[in-house]
Amino acid sequence: MEQKPFYNEILTDHNLHPMHKYKLEDANYTLEGINPSCGDDIILQLKIVDDVIEDGSFVGDGCAISQASADMMLDLIIGKNKDEALKLSDIFMRMIKGSVTEEEKEMLEEAGVLQDVSHMPARVKCAVLGWHTMDEIFKKQQSEK
């Protein structure tokens, strides 16, 4: 049986050439996410209008997994409403824990390549950092209403 390398093309491409890694000047929600166990640090910036994520970006430093995962997440959530983004986050978190259907994994598009992280407990926090930070932004948004 052929083993696929974990650092595959998709992960490497999102890490080396992230589309969403820049300062978003007109973001109305910004939150820092930190993974103290390995030093990943991102600042997630979202522009949310009428519960729709119109734009998003991140800045910061970290390992290939944290950076690529944040970039893939933004690919998925930009243009989605809050509920759709939270549903994708729930699917991603369950995928990392190893309990997701193939149909749900397909909804994650390229982010599905991170499923192998579930077998590497030390890297789980890296993969979920962007997603967890997005969830926290929506909790903060809800408490402000």
PDB file of C-alpha atoms in Angstrom:
ATOM      1  CA  MET A   1       0.000   0.000   0.000  1.00  0.00           C
ATOM      2  CA  GLU A   2       1.414   3.377  -1.031  1.00  0.00           C
ATOM      3  CA  GLN A   3       1.654   5.990   1.694  1.00  0.00           C
ATOM      4  CA  LYS A   4       0.927   9.581   0.793  1.00  0.00           C
ATOM      5  CA  PRO A   5       3.269  12.118   2.330  1.00  0.00           C
ATOM      6  CA  PHE A   6       1.540  14.328   4.895  1.00  0.00           C
ATOM      7  CA  TYR A   7       3.121  17.514   3.603  1.00  0.00           C
ATOM      8  CA  ASN A   8       1.434  17.109   0.262  1.00  0.00           C
ATOM      9  CA  GLU A   9       1.158  19.594  -2.547  1.00  0.00           C
ATOM     10  CA  ILE A  10      -1.986  21.306  -1.274  1.00  0.00           C
ATOM     11  CA  LEU A  11      -0.608  21.881   2.221  1.00  0.00           C
ATOM     12  CA  THR A  12       2.735  23.069   0.891  1.00  0.00           C
ATOM     13  CA  ASP A  13       1.121  25.414  -1.635  1.00  0.00           C
ATOM     14  CA  HIS A  14      -1.143  27.039   0.976  1.00  0.00           C
ATOM     15  CA  ASN A  15       1.832  27.451   3.292  1.00  0.00           C
ATOM     16  CA  LEU A  16       4.254  28.886   0.730  1.00  0.00           C
ATOM     17  CA  HIS A  17       1.727  30.902  -1.315  1.00  0.00           C
ATOM     18  CA  PRO A  18      -1.182  31.805   0.977  1.00  0.00           C
ATOM     19  CA  MET A  19      -3.888  33.815  -0.772  1.00  0.00           C
ATOM     20  CA  HIS A  20      -5.280  35.280   2.446  1.00  0.00           C
ATOM     21  CA  LYS A  21      -2.143  36.202   4.418  1.00  0.00           C
ATOM     22  CA  TYR A  22      -2.165  39.994   4.554  1.00  0.00           C
ATOM     23  CA  LYS A  23      -3.547  42.795   6.710  1.00  0.00           C
ATOM     24  CA  LEU A  24      -7.221  43.388   5.930  1.00  0.00           C
ATOM     25  CA  GLU A  25      -7.624  47.146   6.277  1.00  0.00           C
ATOM     26  CA  ASP A  26     -11.430  47.225   6.557  1.00  0.00           C
ATOM     27  CA  ALA A  27     -11.889  44.247   8.894  1.00  0.00           C
ATOM     28  CA  ASN A  28     -14.549  44.825  11.519  1.00  0.00           C
ATOM     29  CA  TYR A  29     -13.629  41.734  13.574  1.00  0.00           C
ATOM     30  CA  THR A  30     -10.071  40.914  14.570  1.00  0.00           C
ATOM     31  CA  LEU A  31      -8.871  38.323  17.052  1.00  0.00           C
ATOM     32  CA  GLU A  32      -5.512  36.826  17.886  1.00  0.00           C
ATOM     33  CA  GLY A  33      -5.213  33.078  18.189  1.00  0.00           C
ATOM     34  CA  ILE A  34      -2.200  31.575  19.934  1.00  0.00           C
ATOM     35  CA  ASN A  35      -1.029  27.997  20.234  1.00  0.00           C
ATOM     36  CA  PRO A  36       1.376  28.201  23.184  1.00  0.00           C
ATOM     37  CA  SER A  37       2.505  24.592  22.815  1.00  0.00           C
ATOM     38  CA  CYS A  38       4.373  25.301  19.585  1.00  0.00           C
ATOM     39  CA  GLY A  39       4.344  29.078  19.158  1.00  0.00           C
ATOM     40  CA  ASP A  40       1.774  29.443  16.368  1.00  0.00           C
ATOM     41  CA  ASP A  41       0.334  32.951  16.482  1.00  0.00           C
ATOM     42  CA  ILE A  42      -2.222  34.301  14.020  1.00  0.00           C
ATOM     43  CA  ILE A  43      -4.399  37.367  13.908  1.00  0.00           C
ATOM     44  CA  LEU A  44      -7.611  36.547  12.076  1.00  0.00           C
ATOM     45  CA  GLN A  45      -9.342  39.498  10.446  1.00  0.00           C
ATOM     46  CA  LEU A  46     -12.881  39.281   9.094  1.00  0.00           C
ATOM     47  CA  LYS A  47     -15.164  41.756   7.396  1.00  0.00           C
ATOM     48  CA  ILE A  48     -18.678  40.656   8.353  1.00  0.00           C
ATOM     49  CA  VAL A  49     -21.703  42.520   6.999  1.00  0.00           C
ATOM     50  CA  ASP A  50     -25.244  41.329   7.790  1.00  0.00           C
ATOM     51  CA  ASP A  51     -23.833  38.004   9.078  1.00  0.00           C
ATOM     52  CA  VAL A  52     -22.018  37.358   5.770  1.00  0.00           C
ATOM     53  CA  ILE A  53     -18.243  37.061   5.702  1.00  0.00           C
ATOM     54  CA  GLU A  54     -17.470  39.447   2.864  1.00  0.00           C
ATOM     55  CA  ASP A  55     -13.702  39.175   3.239  1.00  0.00           C
ATOM     56  CA  GLY A  56     -11.074  37.725   5.510  1.00  0.00           C
ATOM     57  CA  SER A  57      -7.363  37.442   6.054  1.00  0.00           C
ATOM     58  CA  PHE A  58      -4.758  36.519   8.621  1.00  0.00           C
ATOM     59  CA  VAL A  59      -1.292  37.606   9.621  1.00  0.00           C
ATOM     60  CA  GLY A  60       1.181  35.948  11.930  1.00  0.00           C
ATOM     61  CA  ASP A  61       3.689  33.161  12.139  1.00  0.00           C
ATOM     62  CA  GLY A  62       3.582  29.478  12.761  1.00  0.00           C
ATOM     63  CA  CYS A  63       4.176  26.043  11.387  1.00  0.00           C
ATOM     64  CA  ALA A  64       3.119  24.946   7.927  1.00  0.00           C
ATOM     65  CA  ILE A  65      -0.009  23.257   9.287  1.00  0.00           C
ATOM     66  CA  SER A  66      -1.345  26.294  11.156  1.00  0.00           C
ATOM     67  CA  GLN A  67      -0.660  28.667   8.285  1.00  0.00           C
ATOM     68  CA  ALA A  68      -2.063  26.406   5.562  1.00  0.00           C
ATOM     69  CA  SER A  69      -5.127  25.520   7.646  1.00  0.00           C
ATOM     70  CA  ALA A  70      -5.971  29.198   8.235  1.00  0.00           C
ATOM     71  CA  ASP A  71      -5.589  29.921   4.521  1.00  0.00           C
ATOM     72  CA  MET A  72      -7.784  26.953   3.518  1.00  0.00           C
ATOM     73  CA  MET A  73     -10.393  27.968   6.094  1.00  0.00           C
ATOM     74  CA  LEU A  74     -10.611  31.460   4.621  1.00  0.00           C
ATOM     75  CA  ASP A  75     -11.003  29.973   1.127  1.00  0.00           C
ATOM     76  CA  LEU A  76     -14.060  28.152   2.450  1.00  0.00           C
ATOM     77  CA  ILE A  77     -15.752  30.777   4.607  1.00  0.00           C
ATOM     78  CA  ILE A  78     -15.460  33.973   2.533  1.00  0.00           C
ATOM     79  CA  GLY A  79     -18.882  34.561   1.002  1.00  0.00           C
ATOM     80  CA  LYS A  80     -20.620  32.332   3.526  1.00  0.00           C
ATOM     81  CA  ASN A  81     -22.932  33.451   6.279  1.00  0.00           C
ATOM     82  CA  LYS A  82     -22.161  32.910   9.954  1.00  0.00           C
ATOM     83  CA  ASP A  83     -24.200  29.690  10.250  1.00  0.00           C
ATOM     84  CA  GLU A  84     -22.567  28.157   7.164  1.00  0.00           C
ATOM     85  CA  ALA A  85     -19.096  29.048   8.457  1.00  0.00           C
ATOM     86  CA  LEU A  86     -19.854  27.582  11.891  1.00  0.00           C
ATOM     87  CA  LYS A  87     -21.170  24.393  10.273  1.00  0.00           C
ATOM     88  CA  LEU A  88     -17.921  24.041   8.298  1.00  0.00           C
ATOM     89  CA  SER A  89     -15.974  24.633  11.513  1.00  0.00           C
ATOM     90  CA  ASP A  90     -17.947  21.896  13.267  1.00  0.00           C
ATOM     91  CA  ILE A  91     -17.258  19.485  10.398  1.00  0.00           C
ATOM     92  CA  PHE A  92     -13.552  20.385  10.427  1.00  0.00           C
ATOM     93  CA  MET A  93     -13.276  19.840  14.195  1.00  0.00           C
ATOM     94  CA  ARG A  94     -15.055  16.490  13.942  1.00  0.00           C
ATOM     95  CA  MET A  95     -12.804  15.491  11.030  1.00  0.00           C
ATOM     96  CA  ILE A  96      -9.726  16.211  13.132  1.00  0.00           C
ATOM     97  CA  LYS A  97     -11.224  14.029  15.890  1.00  0.00           C
ATOM     98  CA  GLY A  98     -11.792  11.268  13.335  1.00  0.00           C
ATOM     99  CA  SER A  99     -15.598  11.300  13.231  1.00  0.00           C
ATOM    100  CA  VAL A 100     -16.731  12.688   9.913  1.00  0.00           C
ATOM    101  CA  THR A 101     -18.481  11.153   6.939  1.00  0.00           C
ATOM    102  CA  GLU A 102     -16.918  11.184   3.483  1.00  0.00           C
ATOM    103  CA  GLU A 103     -19.714  13.506   2.311  1.00  0.00           C
ATOM    104  CA  GLU A 104     -18.948  15.965   5.115  1.00  0.00           C
ATOM    105  CA  LYS A 105     -15.227  15.801   4.371  1.00  0.00           C
ATOM    106  CA  GLU A 106     -15.958  16.739   0.750  1.00  0.00           C
ATOM    107  CA  MET A 107     -17.685  19.904   2.021  1.00  0.00           C
ATOM    108  CA  LEU A 108     -14.294  20.974   3.405  1.00  0.00           C
ATOM    109  CA  GLU A 109     -12.763  20.887  -0.082  1.00  0.00           C
ATOM    110  CA  GLU A 110      -8.960  21.254   0.192  1.00  0.00           C
ATOM    111  CA  ALA A 111      -9.081  21.491   3.995  1.00  0.00           C
ATOM    112  CA  GLY A 112      -9.959  17.780   3.942  1.00  0.00           C
ATOM    113  CA  VAL A 113      -6.271  16.986   3.357  1.00  0.00           C
ATOM    114  CA  LEU A 114      -5.702  17.859   7.010  1.00  0.00           C
ATOM    115  CA  GLN A 115      -7.609  14.762   8.114  1.00  0.00           C
ATOM    116  CA  ASP A 116      -4.281  12.982   8.691  1.00  0.00           C
ATOM    117  CA  VAL A 117      -3.570  15.399  11.555  1.00  0.00           C
ATOM    118  CA  SER A 118      -5.975  13.348  13.659  1.00  0.00           C
ATOM    119  CA  HIS A 119      -3.194  10.740  13.923  1.00  0.00           C
ATOM    120  CA  MET A 120      -0.704  13.338  15.213  1.00  0.00           C
ATOM    121  CA  PRO A 121      -1.992  14.661  18.553  1.00  0.00           C
ATOM    122  CA  ALA A 122       0.776  17.255  18.864  1.00  0.00           C
ATOM    123  CA  ARG A 123      -0.309  18.853  15.573  1.00  0.00           C
ATOM    124  CA  VAL A 124      -4.069  19.004  16.216  1.00  0.00           C
ATOM    125  CA  LYS A 125      -3.835  22.409  17.928  1.00  0.00           C
ATOM    126  CA  CYS A 126      -1.894  23.704  14.913  1.00  0.00           C
ATOM    127  CA  ALA A 127      -4.608  22.621  12.488  1.00  0.00           C
ATOM    128  CA  VAL A 128      -7.534  23.972  14.501  1.00  0.00           C
ATOM    129  CA  LEU A 129      -6.019  27.343  15.470  1.00  0.00           C
ATOM    130  CA  GLY A 130      -7.630  29.383  12.665  1.00  0.00           C
ATOM    131  CA  TRP A 131     -10.949  27.579  13.006  1.00  0.00           C
ATOM    132  CA  HIS A 132     -11.024  28.018  16.782  1.00  0.00           C
ATOM    133  CA  THR A 133     -10.186  31.718  16.377  1.00  0.00           C
ATOM    134  CA  MET A 134     -13.066  32.129  13.902  1.00  0.00           C
ATOM    135  CA  ASP A 135     -15.444  30.430  16.352  1.00  0.00           C
ATOM    136  CA  GLU A 136     -14.290  32.850  19.064  1.00  0.00           C
ATOM    137  CA  ILE A 137     -14.941  35.843  16.781  1.00  0.00           C
ATOM    138  CA  PHE A 138     -18.530  34.688  16.323  1.00  0.00           C
ATOM    139  CA  LYS A 139     -18.944  34.170  20.091  1.00  0.00           C
ATOM    140  CA  LYS A 140     -17.607  37.695  20.634  1.00  0.00           C
ATOM    141  CA  GLN A 141     -19.935  39.061  17.926  1.00  0.00           C
ATOM    142  CA  GLN A 142     -22.913  37.321  19.551  1.00  0.00           C
ATOM    143  CA  SER A 143     -22.113  38.729  23.001  1.00  0.00           C
ATOM    144  CA  GLU A 144     -21.931  42.250  21.545  1.00  0.00           C
ATOM    145  CA  LYS A 145     -25.481  42.021  20.183  1.00  0.00           C
TER     146      LYS A 145
END
